[in-house]
mmCIF file of C-alpha atoms and ligand atoms in Angstrom:
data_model
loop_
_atom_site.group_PDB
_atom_site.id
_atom_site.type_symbol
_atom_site.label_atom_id
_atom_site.label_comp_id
_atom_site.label_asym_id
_atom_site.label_seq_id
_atom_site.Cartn_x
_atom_site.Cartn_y
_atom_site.Cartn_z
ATOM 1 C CA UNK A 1 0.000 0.000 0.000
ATOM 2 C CA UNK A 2 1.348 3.541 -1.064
ATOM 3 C CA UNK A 3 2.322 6.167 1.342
ATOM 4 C CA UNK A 4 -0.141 8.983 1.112
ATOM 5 C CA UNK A 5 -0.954 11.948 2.508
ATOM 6 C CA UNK A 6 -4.525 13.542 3.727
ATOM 7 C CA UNK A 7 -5.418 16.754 5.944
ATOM 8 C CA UNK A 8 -7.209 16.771 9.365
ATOM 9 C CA UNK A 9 -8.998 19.345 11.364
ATOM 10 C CA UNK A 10 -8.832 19.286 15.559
ATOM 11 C CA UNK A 11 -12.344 21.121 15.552
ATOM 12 C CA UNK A 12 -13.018 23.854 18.028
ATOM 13 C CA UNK A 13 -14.663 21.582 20.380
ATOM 14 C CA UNK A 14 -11.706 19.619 20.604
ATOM 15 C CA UNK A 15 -8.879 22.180 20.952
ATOM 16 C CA UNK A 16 -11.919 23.993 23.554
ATOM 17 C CA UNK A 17 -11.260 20.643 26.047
ATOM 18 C CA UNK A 18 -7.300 20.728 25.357
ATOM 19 C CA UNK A 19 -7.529 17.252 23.063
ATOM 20 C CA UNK A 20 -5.165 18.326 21.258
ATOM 21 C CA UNK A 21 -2.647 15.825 22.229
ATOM 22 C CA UNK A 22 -5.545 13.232 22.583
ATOM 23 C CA UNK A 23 -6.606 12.961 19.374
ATOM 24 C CA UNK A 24 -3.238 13.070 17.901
ATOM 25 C CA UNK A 25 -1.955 10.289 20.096
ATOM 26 C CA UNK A 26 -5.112 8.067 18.713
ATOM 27 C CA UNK A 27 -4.150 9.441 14.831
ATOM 28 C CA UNK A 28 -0.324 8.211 15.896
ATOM 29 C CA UNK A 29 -1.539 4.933 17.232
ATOM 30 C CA UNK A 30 -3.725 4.531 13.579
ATOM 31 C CA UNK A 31 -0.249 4.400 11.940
ATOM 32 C CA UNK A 32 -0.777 8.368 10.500
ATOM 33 C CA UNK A 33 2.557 10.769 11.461
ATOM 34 C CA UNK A 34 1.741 14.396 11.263
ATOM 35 C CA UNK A 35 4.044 15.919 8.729
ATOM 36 C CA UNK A 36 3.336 19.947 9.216
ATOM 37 C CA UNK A 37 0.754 20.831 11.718
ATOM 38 C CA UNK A 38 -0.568 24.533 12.678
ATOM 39 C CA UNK A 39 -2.877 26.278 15.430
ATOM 40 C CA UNK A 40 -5.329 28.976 13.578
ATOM 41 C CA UNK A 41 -8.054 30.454 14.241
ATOM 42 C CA UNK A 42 -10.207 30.500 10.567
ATOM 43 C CA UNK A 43 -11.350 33.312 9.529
ATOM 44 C CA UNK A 44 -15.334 34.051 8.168
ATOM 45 C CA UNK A 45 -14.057 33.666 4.656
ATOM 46 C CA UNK A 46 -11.635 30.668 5.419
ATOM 47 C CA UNK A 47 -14.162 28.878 6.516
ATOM 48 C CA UNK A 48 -16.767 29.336 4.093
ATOM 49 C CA UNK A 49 -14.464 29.033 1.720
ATOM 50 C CA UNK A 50 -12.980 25.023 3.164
ATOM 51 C CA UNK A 51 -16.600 24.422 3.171
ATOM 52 C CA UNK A 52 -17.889 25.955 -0.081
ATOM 53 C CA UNK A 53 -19.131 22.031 -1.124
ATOM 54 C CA UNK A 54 -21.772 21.763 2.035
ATOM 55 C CA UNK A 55 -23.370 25.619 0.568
ATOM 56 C CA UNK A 56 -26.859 24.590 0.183
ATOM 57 C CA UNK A 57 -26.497 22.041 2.961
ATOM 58 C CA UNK A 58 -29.254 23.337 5.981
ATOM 59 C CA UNK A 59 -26.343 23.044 8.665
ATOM 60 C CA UNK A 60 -23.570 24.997 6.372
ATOM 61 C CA UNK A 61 -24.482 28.587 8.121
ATOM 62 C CA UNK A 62 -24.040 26.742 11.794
ATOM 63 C CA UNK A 63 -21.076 24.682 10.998
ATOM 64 C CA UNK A 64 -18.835 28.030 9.235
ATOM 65 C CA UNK A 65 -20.266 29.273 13.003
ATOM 66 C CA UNK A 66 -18.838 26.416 15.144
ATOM 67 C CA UNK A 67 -15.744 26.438 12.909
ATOM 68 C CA UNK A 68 -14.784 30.090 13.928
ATOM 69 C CA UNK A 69 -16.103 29.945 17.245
ATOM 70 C CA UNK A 70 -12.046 28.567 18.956
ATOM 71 C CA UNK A 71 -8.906 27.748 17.548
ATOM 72 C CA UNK A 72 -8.236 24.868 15.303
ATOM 73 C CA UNK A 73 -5.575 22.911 14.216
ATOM 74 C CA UNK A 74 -4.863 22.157 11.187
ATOM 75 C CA UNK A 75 -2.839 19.083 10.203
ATOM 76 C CA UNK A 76 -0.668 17.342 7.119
ATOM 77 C CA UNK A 77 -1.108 13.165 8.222
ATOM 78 C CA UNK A 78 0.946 10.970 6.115
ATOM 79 C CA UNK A 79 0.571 6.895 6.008
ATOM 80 C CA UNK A 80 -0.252 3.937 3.940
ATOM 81 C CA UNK A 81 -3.311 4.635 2.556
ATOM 82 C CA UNK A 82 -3.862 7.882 4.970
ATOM 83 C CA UNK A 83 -7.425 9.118 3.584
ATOM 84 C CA UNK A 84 -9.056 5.826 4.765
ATOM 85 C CA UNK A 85 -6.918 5.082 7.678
ATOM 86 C CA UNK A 86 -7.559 8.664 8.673
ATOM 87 C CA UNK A 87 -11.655 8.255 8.291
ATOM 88 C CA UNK A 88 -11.388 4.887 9.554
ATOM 89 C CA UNK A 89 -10.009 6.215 12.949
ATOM 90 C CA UNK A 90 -12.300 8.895 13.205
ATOM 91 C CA UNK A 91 -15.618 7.170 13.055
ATOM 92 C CA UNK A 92 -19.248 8.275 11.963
ATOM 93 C CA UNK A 93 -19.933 12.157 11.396
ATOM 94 C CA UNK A 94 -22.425 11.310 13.888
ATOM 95 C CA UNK A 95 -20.894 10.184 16.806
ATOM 96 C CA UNK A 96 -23.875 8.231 18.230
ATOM 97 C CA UNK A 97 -23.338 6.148 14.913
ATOM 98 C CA UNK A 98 -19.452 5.961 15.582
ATOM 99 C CA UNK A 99 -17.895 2.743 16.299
ATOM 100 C CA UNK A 100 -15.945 2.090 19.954
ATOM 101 C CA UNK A 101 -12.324 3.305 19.895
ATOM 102 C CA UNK A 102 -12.894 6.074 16.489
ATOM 103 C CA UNK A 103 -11.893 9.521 17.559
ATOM 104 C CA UNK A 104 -15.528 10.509 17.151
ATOM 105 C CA UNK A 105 -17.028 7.736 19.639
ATOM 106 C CA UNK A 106 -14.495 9.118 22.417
ATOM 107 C CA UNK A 107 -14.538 12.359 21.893
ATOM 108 C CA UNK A 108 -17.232 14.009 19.740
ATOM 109 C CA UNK A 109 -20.129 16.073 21.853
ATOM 110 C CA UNK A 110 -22.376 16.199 18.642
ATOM 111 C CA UNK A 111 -22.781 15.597 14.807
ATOM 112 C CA UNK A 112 -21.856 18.956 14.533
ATOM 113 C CA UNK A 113 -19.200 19.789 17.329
ATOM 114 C CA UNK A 114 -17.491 16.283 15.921
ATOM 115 C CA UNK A 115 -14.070 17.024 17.169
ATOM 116 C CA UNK A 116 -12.006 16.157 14.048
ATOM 117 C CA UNK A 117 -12.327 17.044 9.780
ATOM 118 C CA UNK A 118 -10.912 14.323 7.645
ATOM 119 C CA UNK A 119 -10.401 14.631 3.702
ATOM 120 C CA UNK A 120 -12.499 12.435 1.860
ATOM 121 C CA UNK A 121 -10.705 11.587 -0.922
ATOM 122 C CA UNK A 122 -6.666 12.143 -2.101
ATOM 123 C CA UNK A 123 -8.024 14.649 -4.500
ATOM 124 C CA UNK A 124 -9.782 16.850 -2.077
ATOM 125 C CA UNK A 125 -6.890 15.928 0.342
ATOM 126 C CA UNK A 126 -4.208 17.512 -2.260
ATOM 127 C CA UNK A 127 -6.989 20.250 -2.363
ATOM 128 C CA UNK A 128 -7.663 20.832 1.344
ATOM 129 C CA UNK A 129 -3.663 20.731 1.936
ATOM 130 C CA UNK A 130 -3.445 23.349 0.031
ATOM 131 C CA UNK A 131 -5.802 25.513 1.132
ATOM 132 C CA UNK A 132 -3.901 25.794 4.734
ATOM 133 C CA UNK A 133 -0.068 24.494 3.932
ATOM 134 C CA UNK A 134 2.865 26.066 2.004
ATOM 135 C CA UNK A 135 4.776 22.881 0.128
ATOM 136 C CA UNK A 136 7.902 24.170 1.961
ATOM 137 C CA UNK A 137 5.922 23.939 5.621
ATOM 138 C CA UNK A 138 5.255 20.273 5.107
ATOM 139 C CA UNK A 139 8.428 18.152 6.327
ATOM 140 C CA UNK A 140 7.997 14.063 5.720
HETATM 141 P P1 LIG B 1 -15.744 16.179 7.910
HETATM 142 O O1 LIG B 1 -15.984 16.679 6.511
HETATM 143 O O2 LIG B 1 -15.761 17.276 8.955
HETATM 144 O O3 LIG B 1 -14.546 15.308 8.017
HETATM 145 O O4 LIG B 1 -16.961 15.256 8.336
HETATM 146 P P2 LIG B 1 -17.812 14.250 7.479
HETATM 147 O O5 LIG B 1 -17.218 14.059 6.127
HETATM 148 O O6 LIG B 1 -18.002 13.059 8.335
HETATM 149 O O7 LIG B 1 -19.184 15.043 7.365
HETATM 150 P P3 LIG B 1 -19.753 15.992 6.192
HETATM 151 O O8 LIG B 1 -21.014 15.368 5.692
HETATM 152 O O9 LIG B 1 -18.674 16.328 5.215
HETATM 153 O O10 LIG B 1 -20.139 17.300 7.009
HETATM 154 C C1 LIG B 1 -19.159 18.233 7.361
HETATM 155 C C2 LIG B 1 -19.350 18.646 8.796
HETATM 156 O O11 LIG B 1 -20.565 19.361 8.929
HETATM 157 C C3 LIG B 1 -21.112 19.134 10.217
HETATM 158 N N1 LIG B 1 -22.449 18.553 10.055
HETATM 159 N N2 LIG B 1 -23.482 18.979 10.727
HETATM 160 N N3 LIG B 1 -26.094 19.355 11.750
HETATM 161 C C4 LIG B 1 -25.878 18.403 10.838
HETATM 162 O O12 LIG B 1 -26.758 17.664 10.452
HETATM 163 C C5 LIG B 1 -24.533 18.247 10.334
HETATM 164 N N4 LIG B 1 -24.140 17.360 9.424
HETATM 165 C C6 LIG B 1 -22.824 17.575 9.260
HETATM 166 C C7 LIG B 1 -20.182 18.182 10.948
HETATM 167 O O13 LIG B 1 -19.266 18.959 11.725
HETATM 168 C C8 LIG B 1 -19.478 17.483 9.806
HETATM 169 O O14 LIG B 1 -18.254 16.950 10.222
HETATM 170 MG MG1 LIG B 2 -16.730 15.695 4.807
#
């Protein structure tokens, strides 16, 4: 299996109840190394912009809400087969739905405060990398 690389978010809920190191250790212990990692808190724009796909969703106005309402980190994770092994780890959006030992069953307060963002495919990974990361400020 190839070495890949996808992008995670510690959501505001998380970084709110100093996680932080939590949910990293359980994205370490998945076999996922974080390769360039940042705190930030997203601006308005930043936010609608990451989530210009979820638009016309009913929830989009509260999530850009909850997603500037703390701090954030924003993370490179690199494995074998990282997009899968990353949304594998982090269970169901909804966390009554999550499975026992996902980041989302342990942590998560809501469907919407769900403590972690995972890409959903390497293209919107390369995408979503992007968005937050300089090449030069991701170190494998
Ligand atoms: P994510 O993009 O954050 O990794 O999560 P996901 O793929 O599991 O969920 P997605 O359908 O892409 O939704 C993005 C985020 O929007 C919030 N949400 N709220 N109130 C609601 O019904 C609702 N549904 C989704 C969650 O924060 C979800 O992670
Ligand atoms: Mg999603």
């Amino acid at each position: 299996m190839a070495v890949t690389r996808t992008f995670s978010i510690i959501k505001p809920d998380a970084t709110r109840r100093n996680l932080t190191g939590g949910v990293t250790k359980m994205l370490e212990e998945a076999g996922l190394r974080v390769v360039a990692s940042k705190r930030i808190h997203m601006s308005r724009e930043q936010a609608e912009g990451f989530y210009a796909v979820h638009k016309e969703r009913p929830f989009f106005n509260d999530l850009v809400e909850f997603m500037i309402s703390g701090p954030v980190v924003v993370q490179v994770l690199e494995g074998e087969d990282a997009v899968k092994r990353n949304r594998d780890v982090m269970g169901a959006t909804n966390p009554a739905n999550a499975d026992e030992g996902t980041i989302r069953k342990t942590y998560a307060e809501s469907i919407e405060a769900n403590s972690v963002h995972g890409s959903d495919s390497e293209e919107n990974a390369a995408t979503e990398i992007a968005f937050f990361f300089k090449p030069e400020e991701i170190v494998g």
